[in-house]
PDB file of C-alpha atoms in Angstrom:
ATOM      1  CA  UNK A  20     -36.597 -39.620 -47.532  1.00 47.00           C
ATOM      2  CA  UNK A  21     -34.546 -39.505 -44.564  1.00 51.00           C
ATOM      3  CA  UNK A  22     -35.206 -38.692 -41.169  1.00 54.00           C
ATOM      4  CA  UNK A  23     -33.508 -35.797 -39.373  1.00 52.00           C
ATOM      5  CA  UNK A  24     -30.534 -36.937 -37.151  1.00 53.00           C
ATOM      6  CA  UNK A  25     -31.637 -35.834 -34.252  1.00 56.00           C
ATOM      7  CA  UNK A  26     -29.047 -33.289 -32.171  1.00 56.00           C
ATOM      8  CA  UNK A  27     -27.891 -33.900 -28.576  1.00 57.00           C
ATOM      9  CA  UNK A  28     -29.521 -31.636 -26.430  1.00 57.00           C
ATOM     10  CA  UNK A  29     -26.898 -29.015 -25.286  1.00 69.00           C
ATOM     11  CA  UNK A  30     -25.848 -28.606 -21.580  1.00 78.00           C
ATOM     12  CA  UNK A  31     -25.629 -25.493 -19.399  1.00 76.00           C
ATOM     13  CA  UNK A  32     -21.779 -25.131 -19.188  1.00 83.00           C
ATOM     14  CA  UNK A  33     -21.165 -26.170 -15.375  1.00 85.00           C
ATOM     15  CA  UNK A  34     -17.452 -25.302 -14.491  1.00 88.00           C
ATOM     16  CA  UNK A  35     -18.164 -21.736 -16.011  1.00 88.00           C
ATOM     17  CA  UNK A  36     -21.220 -20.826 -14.472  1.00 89.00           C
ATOM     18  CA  UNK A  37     -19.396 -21.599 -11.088  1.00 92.00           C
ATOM     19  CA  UNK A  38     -16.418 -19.131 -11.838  1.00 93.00           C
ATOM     20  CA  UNK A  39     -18.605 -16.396 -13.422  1.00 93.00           C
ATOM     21  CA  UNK A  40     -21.467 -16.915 -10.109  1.00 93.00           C
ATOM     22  CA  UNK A  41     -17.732 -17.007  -8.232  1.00 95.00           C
ATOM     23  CA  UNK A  42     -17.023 -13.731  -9.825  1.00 94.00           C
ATOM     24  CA  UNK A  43     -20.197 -12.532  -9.354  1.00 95.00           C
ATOM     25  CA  UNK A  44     -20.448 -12.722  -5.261  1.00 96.00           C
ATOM     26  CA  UNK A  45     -16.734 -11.368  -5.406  1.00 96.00           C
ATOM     27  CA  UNK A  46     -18.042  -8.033  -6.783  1.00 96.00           C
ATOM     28  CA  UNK A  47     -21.112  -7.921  -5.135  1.00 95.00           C
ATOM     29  CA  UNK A  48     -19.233  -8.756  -1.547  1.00 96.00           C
ATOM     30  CA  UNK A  49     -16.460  -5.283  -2.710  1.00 95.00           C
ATOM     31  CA  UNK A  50     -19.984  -3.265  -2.607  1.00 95.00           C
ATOM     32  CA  UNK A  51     -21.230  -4.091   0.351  1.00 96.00           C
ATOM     33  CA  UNK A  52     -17.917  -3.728   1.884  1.00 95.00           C
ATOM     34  CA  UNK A  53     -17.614  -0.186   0.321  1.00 94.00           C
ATOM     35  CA  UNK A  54     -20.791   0.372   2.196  1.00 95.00           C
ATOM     36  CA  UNK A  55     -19.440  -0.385   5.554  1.00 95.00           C
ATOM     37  CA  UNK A  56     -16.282   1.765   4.716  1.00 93.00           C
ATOM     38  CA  UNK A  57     -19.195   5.028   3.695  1.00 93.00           C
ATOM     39  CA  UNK A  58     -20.350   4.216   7.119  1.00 93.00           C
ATOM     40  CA  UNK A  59     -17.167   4.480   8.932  1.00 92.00           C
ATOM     41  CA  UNK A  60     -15.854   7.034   7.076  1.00 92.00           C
ATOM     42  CA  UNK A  61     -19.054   9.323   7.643  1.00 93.00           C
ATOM     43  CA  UNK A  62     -18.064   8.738  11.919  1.00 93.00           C
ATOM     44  CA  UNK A  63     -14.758  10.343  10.875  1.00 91.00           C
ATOM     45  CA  UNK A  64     -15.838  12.649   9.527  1.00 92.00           C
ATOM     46  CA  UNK A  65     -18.115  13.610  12.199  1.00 93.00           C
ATOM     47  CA  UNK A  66     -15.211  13.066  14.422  1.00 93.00           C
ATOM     48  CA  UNK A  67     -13.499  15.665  12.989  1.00 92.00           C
ATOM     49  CA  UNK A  68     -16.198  17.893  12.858  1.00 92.00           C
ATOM     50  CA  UNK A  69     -16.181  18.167  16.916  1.00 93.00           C
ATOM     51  CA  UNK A  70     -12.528  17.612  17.030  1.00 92.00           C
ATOM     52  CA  UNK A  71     -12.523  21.506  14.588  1.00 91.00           C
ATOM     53  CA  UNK A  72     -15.424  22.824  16.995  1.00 90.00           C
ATOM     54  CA  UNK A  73     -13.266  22.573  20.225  1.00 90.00           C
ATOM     55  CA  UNK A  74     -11.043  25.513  21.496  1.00 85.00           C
ATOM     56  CA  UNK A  75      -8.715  23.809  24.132  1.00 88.00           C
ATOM     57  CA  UNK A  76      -5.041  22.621  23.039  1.00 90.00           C
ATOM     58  CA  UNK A  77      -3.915  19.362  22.891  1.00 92.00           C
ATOM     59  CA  UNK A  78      -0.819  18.181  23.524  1.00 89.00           C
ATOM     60  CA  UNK A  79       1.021  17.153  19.862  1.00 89.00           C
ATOM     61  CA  UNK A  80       1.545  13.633  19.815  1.00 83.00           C
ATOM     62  CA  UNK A  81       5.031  12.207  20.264  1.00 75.00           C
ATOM     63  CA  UNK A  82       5.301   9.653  17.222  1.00 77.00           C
ATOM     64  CA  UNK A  83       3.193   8.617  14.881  1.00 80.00           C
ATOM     65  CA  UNK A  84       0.675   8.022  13.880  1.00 81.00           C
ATOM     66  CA  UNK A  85      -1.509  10.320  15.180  1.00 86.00           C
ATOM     67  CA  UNK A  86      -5.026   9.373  16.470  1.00 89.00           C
ATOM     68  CA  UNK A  87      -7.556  10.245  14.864  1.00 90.00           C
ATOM     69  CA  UNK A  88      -8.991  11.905  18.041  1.00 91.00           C
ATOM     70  CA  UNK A  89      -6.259  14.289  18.078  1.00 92.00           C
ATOM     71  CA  UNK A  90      -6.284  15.625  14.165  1.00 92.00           C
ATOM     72  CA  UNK A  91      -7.772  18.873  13.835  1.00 94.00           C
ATOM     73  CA  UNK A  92      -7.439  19.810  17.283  1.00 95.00           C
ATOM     74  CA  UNK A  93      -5.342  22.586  18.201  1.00 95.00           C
ATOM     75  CA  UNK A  94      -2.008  22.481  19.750  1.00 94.00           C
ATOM     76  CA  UNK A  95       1.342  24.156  20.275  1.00 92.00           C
ATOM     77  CA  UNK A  96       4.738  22.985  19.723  1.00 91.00           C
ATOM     78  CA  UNK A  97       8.135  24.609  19.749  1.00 90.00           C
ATOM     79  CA  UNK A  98      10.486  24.573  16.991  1.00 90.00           C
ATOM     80  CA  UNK A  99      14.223  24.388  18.476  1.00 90.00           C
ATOM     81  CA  UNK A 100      15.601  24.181  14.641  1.00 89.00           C
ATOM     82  CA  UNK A 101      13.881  24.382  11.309  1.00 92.00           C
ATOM     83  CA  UNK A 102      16.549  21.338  10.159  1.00 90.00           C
ATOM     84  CA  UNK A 103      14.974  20.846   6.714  1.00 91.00           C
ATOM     85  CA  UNK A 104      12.197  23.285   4.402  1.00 93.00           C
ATOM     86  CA  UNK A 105       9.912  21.020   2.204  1.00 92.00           C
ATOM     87  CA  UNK A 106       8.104  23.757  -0.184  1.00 93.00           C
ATOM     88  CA  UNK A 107       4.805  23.061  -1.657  1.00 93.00           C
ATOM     89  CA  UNK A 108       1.892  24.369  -3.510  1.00 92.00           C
ATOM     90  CA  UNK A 109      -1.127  25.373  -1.344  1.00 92.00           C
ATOM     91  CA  UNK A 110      -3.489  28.388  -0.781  1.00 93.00           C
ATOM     92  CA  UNK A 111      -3.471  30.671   1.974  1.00 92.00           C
ATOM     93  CA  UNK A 112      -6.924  31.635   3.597  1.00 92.00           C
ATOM     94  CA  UNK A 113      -8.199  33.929   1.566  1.00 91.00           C
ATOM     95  CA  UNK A 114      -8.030  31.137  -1.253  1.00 90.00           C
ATOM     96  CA  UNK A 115      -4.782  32.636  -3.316  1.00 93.00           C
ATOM     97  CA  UNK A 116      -2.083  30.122  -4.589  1.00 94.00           C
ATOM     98  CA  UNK A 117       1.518  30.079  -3.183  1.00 94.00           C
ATOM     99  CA  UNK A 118       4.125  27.811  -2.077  1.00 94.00           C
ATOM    100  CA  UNK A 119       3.533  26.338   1.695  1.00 94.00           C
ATOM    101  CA  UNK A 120       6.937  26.712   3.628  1.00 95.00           C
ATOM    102  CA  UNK A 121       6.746  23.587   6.080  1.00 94.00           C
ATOM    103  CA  UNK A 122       9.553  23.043   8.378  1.00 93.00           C
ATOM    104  CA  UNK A 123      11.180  19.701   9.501  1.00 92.00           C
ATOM    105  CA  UNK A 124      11.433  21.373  13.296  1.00 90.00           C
ATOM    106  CA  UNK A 125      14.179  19.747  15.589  1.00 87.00           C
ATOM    107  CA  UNK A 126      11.868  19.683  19.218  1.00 82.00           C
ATOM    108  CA  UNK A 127      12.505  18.515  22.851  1.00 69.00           C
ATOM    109  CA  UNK A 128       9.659  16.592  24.812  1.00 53.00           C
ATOM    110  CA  UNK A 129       7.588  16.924  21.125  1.00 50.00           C
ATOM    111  CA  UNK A 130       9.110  13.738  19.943  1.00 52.00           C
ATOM    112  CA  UNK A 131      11.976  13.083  17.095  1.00 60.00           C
ATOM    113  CA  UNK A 132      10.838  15.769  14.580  1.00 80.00           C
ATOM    114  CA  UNK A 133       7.429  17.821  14.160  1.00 90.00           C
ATOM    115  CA  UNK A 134       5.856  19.193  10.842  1.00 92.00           C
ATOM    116  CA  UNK A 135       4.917  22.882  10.749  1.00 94.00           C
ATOM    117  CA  UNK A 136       3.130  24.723   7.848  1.00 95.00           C
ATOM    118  CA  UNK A 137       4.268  28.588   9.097  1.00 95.00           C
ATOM    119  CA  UNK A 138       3.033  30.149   6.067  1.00 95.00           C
ATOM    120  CA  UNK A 139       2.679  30.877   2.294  1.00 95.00           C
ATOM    121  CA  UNK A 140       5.070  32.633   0.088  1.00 93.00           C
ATOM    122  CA  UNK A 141       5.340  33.395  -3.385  1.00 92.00           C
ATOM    123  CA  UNK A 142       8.340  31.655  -4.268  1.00 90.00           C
ATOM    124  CA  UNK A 143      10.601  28.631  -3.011  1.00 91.00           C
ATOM    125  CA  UNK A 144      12.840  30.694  -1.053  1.00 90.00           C
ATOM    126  CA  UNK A 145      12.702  29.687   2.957  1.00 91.00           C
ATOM    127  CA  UNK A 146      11.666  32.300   5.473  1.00 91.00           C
ATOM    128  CA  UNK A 147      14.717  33.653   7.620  1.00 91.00           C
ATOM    129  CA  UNK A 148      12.835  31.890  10.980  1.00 92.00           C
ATOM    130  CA  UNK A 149      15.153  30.023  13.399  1.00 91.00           C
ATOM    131  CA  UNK A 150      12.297  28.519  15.244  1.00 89.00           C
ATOM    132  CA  UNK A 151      10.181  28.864  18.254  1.00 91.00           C
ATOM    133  CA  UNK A 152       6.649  28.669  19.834  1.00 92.00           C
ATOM    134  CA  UNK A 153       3.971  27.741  17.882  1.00 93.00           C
ATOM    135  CA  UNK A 154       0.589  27.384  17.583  1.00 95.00           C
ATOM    136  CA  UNK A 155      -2.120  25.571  15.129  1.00 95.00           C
ATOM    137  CA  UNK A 156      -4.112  23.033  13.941  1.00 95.00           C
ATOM    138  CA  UNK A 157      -3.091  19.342  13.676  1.00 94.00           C
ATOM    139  CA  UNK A 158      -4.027  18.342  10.096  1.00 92.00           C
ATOM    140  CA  UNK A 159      -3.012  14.982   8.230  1.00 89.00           C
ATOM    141  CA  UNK A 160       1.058  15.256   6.692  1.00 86.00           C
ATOM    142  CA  UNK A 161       1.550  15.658   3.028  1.00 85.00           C
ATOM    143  CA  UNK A 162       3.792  12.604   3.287  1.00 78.00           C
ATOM    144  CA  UNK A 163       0.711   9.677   3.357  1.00 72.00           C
ATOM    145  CA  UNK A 164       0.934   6.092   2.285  1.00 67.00           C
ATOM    146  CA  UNK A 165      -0.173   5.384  -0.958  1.00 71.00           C
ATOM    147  CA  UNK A 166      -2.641   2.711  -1.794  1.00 66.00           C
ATOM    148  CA  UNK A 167      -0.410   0.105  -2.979  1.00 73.00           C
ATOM    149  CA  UNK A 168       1.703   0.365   0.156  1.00 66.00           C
ATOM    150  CA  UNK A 169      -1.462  -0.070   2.499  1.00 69.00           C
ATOM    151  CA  UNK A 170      -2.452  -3.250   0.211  1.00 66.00           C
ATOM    152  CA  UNK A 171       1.693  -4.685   0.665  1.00 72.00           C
ATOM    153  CA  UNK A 172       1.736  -4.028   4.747  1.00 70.00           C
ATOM    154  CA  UNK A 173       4.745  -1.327   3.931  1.00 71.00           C
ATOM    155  CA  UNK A 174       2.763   1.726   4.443  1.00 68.00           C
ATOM    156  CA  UNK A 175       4.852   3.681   7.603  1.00 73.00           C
ATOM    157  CA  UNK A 176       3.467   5.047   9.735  1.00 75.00           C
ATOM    158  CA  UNK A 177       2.594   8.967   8.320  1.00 79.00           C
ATOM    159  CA  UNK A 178       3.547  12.285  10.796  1.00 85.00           C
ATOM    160  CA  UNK A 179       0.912  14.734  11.386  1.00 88.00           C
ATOM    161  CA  UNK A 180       1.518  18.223  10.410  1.00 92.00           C
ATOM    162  CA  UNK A 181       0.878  21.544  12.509  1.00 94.00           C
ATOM    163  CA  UNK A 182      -0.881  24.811  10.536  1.00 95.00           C
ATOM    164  CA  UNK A 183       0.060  27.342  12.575  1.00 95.00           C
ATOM    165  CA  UNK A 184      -2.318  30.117  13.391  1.00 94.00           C
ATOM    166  CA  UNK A 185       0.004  33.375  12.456  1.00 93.00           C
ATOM    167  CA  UNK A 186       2.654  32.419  10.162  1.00 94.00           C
ATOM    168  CA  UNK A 187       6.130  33.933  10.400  1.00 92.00           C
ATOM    169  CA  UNK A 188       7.100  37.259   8.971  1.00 89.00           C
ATOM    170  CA  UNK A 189       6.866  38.072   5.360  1.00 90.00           C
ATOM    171  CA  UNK A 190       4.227  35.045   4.595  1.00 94.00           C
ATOM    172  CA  UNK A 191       0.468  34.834   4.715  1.00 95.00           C
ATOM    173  CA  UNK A 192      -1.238  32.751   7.102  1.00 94.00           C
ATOM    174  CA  UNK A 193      -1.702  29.450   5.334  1.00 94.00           C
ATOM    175  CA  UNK A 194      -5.381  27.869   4.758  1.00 92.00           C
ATOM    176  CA  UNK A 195      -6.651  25.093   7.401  1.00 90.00           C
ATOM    177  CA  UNK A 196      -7.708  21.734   6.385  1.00 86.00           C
ATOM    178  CA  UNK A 197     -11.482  21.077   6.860  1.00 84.00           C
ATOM    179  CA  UNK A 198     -12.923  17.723   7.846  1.00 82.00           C
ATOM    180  CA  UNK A 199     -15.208  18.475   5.204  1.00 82.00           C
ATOM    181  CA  UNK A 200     -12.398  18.126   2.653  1.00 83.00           C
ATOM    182  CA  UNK A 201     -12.120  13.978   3.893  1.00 84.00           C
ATOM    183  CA  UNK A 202     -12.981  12.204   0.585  1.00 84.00           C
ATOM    184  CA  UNK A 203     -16.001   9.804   1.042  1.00 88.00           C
ATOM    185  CA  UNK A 204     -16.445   8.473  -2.445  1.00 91.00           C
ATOM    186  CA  UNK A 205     -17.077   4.820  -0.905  1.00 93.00           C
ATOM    187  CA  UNK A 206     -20.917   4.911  -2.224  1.00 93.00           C
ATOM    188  CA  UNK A 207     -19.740   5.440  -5.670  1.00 94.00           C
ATOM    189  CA  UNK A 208     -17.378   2.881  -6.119  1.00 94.00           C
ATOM    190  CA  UNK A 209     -20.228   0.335  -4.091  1.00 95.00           C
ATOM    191  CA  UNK A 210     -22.168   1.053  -7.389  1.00 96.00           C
ATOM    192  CA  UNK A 211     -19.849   0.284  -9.685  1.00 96.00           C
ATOM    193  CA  UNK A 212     -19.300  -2.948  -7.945  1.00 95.00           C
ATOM    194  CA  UNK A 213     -22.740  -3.669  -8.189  1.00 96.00           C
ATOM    195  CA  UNK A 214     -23.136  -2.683 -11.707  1.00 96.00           C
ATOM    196  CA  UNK A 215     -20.001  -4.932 -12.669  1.00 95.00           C
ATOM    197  CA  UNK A 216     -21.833  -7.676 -11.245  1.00 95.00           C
ATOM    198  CA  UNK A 217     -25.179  -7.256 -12.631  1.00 95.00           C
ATOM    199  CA  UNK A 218     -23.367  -6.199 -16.584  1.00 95.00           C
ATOM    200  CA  UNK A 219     -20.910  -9.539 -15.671  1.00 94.00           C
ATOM    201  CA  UNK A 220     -24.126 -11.898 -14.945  1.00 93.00           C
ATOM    202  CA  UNK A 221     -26.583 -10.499 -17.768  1.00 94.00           C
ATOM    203  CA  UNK A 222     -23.907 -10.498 -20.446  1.00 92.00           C
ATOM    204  CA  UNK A 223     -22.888 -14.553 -19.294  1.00 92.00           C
ATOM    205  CA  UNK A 224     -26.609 -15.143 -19.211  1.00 90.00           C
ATOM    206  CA  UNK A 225     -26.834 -13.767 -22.926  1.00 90.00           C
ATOM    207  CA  UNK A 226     -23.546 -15.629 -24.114  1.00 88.00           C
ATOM    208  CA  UNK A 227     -24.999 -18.777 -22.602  1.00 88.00           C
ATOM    209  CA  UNK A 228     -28.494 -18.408 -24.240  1.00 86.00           C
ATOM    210  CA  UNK A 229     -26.925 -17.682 -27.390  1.00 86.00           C
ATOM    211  CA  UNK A 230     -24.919 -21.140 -27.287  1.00 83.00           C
ATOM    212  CA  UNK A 231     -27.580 -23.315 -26.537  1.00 80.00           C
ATOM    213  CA  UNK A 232     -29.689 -22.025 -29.238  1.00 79.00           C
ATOM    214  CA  UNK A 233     -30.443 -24.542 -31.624  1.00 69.00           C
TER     215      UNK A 233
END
């Protein structure tokens, strides 16, 4: 009778443990960054918040983009030339759908263009307004940088948009941003990071087990 040939003891697997523990403090460094962003973003929002409670105009800022000290404030601008319509959806204040009439306005000391919601209709068709004074609340544009273009460094600079307070003839005053309406999903995705790194580290763990089992 023979005796058993005996069967190197297996190693822990060094060069993948180091990219999966790599991996690992990747994800788990995403959460706790999401974490700081919750912070900041709550600030902002309570920036906002007092920027909406004050009555007293500001003046519109010149170019962009606009601080965030300045959004939700009221101001005044005036339109010499609505040079270009951009219709979209929206809702007017009393929560009914339409189409938002914002005008590309041609201005003087206001800077090289200004963004004015004066309104919702029920259709595409522009109002028959040739400009003037008006009045609002500085909101974020609809134009904003997407994701990918903040990532690349080719996000421009977005323009601020005025709601004004009584729209023009034959439209219905259009509904006001709230600061409350700032996303702040940032916990959320600072627990899936965490649970990506936890699943990524128990299910390694497992597969490694499971290897050096005689």
């Amino acid at each position: 009778m023979t005796d058993a040939v005996e069967q190197p003891a297996r190693r822990w697997p060094l060069i993948p443990t180091l990219l999966v523990l790599a991996a690992v403090a990747v994800m788990i460094g995403l959460g706790v960054w999401q974490l700081q962003r919750k912070s900041e973003k709550e600030a902002l929002i309570a920036l906002y918040q007092r920027n909406m409670a004050m009555s007293s105009l500001v003046a519109y800022p010149e170019l962009p983009p606009v601080p965030d000290a300045m959004l939700y404030r009221k101001s005044s601008v005036v339109c010499l030339d609505p040079v270009r319509w951009d219709p979209r959806s929206g809702t007017d204040r009393k929560g009914r759908s339409g189409i938002r009439m914002i005008a590309d306005c041609r201005t003087g000391a206001e800077g090289p263009g200004v963004l004015v919601d004066v309104g919702i209709g029920d259709d595409f068709a522009p109002p028959k307004w040739k400009g003037g004074i008006v009045q609002g609340t500085i909101v974020p544009g609809p134009e904003q940088p997407t994701v990918m273009e903040r990532a690349t460094g080719k996000a421009v600079p977005a323009r601020a948009m005025l709601v004004a307070d009584a729209p023009v003839a034959n439209l219905r005053a259009s509904g006001v941003p709230s600061a409350d309406d700032t996303p702040n999903n940032h916990l959320a995705y600072a627990v899936q990071w965490f649970l990506f790194a936890a699943a990524a580290l128990v299910i390694y763990i497992l597969a490694v087990r499971r290897r050096l089992r005689p």
